[in-house]
PDB file of C-alpha atoms in Angstrom:
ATOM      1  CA  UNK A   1    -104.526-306.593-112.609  1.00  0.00           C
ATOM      2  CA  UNK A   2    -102.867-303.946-111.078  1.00  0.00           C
ATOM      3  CA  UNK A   3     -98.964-304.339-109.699  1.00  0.00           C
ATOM      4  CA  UNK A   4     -98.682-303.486-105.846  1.00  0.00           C
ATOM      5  CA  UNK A   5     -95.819-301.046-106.851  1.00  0.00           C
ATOM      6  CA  UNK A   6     -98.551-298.784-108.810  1.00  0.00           C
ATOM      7  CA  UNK A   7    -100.875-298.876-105.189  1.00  0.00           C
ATOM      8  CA  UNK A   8    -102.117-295.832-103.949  1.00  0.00           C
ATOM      9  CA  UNK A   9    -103.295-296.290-100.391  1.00  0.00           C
ATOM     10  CA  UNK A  10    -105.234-293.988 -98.694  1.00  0.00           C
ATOM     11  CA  UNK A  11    -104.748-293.196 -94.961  1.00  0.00           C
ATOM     12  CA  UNK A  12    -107.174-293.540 -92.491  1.00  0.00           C
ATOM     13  CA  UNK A  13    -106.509-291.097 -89.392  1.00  0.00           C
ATOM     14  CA  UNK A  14    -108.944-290.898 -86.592  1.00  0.00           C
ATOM     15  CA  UNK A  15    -109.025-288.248 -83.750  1.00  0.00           C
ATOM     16  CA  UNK A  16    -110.670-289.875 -80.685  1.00  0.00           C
ATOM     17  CA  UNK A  17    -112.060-287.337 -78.234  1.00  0.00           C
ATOM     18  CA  UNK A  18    -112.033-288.498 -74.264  1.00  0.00           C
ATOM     19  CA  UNK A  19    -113.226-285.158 -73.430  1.00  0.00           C
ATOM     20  CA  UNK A  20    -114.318-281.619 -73.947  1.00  0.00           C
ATOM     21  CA  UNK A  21    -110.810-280.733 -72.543  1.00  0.00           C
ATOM     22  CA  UNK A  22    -108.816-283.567 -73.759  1.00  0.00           C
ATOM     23  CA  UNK A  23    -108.507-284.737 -77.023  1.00  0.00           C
ATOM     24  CA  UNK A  24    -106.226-288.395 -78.023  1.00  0.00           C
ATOM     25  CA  UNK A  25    -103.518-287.358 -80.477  1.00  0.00           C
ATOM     26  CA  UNK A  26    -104.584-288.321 -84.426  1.00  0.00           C
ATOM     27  CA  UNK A  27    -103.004-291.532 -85.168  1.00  0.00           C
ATOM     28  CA  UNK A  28    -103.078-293.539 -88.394  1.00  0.00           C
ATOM     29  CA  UNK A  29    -105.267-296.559 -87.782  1.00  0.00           C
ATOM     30  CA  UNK A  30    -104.890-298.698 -91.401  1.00  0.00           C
ATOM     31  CA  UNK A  31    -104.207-297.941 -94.980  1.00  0.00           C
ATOM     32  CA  UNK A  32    -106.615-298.646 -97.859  1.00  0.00           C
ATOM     33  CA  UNK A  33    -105.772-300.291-101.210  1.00  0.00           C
ATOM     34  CA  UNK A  34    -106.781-297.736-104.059  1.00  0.00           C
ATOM     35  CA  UNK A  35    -107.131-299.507-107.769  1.00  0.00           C
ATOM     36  CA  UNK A  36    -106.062-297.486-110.810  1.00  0.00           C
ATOM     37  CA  UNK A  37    -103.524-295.014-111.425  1.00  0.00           C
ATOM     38  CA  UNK A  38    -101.635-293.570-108.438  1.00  0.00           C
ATOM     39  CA  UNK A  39    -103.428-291.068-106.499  1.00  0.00           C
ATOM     40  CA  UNK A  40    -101.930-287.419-107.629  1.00  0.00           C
ATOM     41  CA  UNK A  41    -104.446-285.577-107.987  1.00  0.00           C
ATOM     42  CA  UNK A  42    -107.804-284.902-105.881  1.00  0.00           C
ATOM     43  CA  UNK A  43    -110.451-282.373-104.544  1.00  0.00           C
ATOM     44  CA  UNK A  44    -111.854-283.168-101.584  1.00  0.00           C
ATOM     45  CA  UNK A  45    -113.073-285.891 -99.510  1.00  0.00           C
ATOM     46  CA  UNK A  46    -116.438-286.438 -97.365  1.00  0.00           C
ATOM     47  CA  UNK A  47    -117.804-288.581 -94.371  1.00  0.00           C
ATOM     48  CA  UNK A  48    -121.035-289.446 -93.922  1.00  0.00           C
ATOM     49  CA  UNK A  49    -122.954-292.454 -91.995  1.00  0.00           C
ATOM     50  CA  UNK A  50    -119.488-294.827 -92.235  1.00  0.00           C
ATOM     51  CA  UNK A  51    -118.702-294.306 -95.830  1.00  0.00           C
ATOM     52  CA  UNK A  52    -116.163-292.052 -97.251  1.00  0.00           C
ATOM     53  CA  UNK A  53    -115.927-290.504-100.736  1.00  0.00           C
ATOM     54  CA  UNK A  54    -113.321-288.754-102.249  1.00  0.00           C
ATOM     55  CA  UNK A  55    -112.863-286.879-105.155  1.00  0.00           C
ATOM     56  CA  UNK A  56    -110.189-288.653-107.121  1.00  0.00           C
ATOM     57  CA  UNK A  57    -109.283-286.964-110.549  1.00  0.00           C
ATOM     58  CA  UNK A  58    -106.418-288.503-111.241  1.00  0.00           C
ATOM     59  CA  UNK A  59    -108.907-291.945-111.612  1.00  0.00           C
ATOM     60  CA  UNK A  60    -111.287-289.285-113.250  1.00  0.00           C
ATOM     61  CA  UNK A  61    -114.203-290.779-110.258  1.00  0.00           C
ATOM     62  CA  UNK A  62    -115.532-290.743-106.644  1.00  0.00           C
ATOM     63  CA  UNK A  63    -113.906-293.560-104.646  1.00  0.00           C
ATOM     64  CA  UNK A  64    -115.789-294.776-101.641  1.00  0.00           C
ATOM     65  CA  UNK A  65    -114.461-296.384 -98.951  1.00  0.00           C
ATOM     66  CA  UNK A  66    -116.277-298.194 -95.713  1.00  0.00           C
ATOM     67  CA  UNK A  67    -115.113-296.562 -93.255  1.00  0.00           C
ATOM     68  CA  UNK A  68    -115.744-299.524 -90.575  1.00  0.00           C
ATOM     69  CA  UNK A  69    -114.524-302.589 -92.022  1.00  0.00           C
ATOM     70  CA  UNK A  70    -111.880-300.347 -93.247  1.00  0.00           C
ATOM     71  CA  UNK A  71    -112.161-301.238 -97.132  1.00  0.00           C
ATOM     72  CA  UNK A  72    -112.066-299.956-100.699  1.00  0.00           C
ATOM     73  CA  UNK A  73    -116.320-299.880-101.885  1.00  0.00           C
ATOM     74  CA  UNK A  74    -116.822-298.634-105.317  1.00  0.00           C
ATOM     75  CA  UNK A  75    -115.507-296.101-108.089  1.00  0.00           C
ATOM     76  CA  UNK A  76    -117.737-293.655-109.738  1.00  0.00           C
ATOM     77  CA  UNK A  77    -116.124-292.681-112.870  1.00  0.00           C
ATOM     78  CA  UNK A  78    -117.366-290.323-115.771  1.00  0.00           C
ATOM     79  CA  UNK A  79    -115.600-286.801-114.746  1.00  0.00           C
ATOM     80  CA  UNK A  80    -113.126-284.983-115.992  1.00  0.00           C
ATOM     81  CA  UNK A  81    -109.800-286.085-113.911  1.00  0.00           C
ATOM     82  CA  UNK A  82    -107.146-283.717-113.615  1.00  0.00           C
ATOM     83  CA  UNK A  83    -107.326-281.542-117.105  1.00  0.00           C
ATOM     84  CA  UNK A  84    -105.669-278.090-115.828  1.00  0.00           C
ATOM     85  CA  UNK A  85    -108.897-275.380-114.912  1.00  0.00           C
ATOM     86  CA  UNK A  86    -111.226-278.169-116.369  1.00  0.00           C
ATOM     87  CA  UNK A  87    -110.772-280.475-113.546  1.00  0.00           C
ATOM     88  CA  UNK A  88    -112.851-283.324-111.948  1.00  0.00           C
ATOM     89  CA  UNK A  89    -114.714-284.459-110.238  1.00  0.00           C
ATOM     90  CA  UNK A  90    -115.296-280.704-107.963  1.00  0.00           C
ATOM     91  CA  UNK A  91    -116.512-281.377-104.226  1.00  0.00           C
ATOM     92  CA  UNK A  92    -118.635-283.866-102.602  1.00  0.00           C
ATOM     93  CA  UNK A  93    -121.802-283.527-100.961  1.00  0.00           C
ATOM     94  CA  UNK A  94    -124.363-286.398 -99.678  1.00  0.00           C
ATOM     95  CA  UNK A  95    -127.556-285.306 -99.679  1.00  0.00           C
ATOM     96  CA  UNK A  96    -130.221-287.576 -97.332  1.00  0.00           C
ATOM     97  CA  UNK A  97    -127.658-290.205 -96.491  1.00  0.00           C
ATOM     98  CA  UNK A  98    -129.005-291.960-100.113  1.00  0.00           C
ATOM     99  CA  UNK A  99    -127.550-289.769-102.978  1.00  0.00           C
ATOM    100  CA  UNK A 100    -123.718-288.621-103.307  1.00  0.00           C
ATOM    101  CA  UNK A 101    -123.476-284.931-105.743  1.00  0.00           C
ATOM    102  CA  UNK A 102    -120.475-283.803-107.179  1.00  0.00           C
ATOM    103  CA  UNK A 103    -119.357-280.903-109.654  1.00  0.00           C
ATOM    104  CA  UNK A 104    -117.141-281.807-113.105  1.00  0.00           C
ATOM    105  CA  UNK A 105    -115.254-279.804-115.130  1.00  0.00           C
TER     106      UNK A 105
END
């Protein structure tokens, strides 16, 4: 079990558009729970059809979040992590809305 002091939390900021013309300041709306080591090092996250993934090398996996019940998903480990010019996992990409790519090492 993992200590609360060892969290990472990722931040979930929304921009809400009224208009063309107007646009609501980006505020933070809640704050995930992230299991494992602390989040230091990481490529690049990705949106797509309320499910977030982000490239997490210092967990050495894609995390996936839900992005409207505002909760921690799954890990999808196997890559790299954060190993200098050898690093992991490299972008995100969903392909169809069914299958999640990324690049290792």
């Amino acid at each position: 079990m993992l200590k609360l002091a060892t969290k990472t939390f990722v931040t979930l900021s929304f921009a809400v558009c009224a208009a063309v013309h107007a646009a609501e300041p980006v505020r933070v709306v809640d704050r995930i729970g992230v299991p494992g080591v602390p989040l230091r090092s990481f490529d690049i996250g990705y949106a797509q059809g309320g499910v977030y993934a982000l490239a997490d090398r210092s967990n050495e996996s894609i995390d996936l979040f839900d992005t409207r019940h505002r909760r921690f998903l799954a890990r999808v480990g196997g890559f790299a992590g954060a190993k200098g010019d050898q690093a992991g996992p490299n972008g995100i990409v969903f392909v169809d809305h069914r299958q999640l790519w990324a690049g290792d090492g």
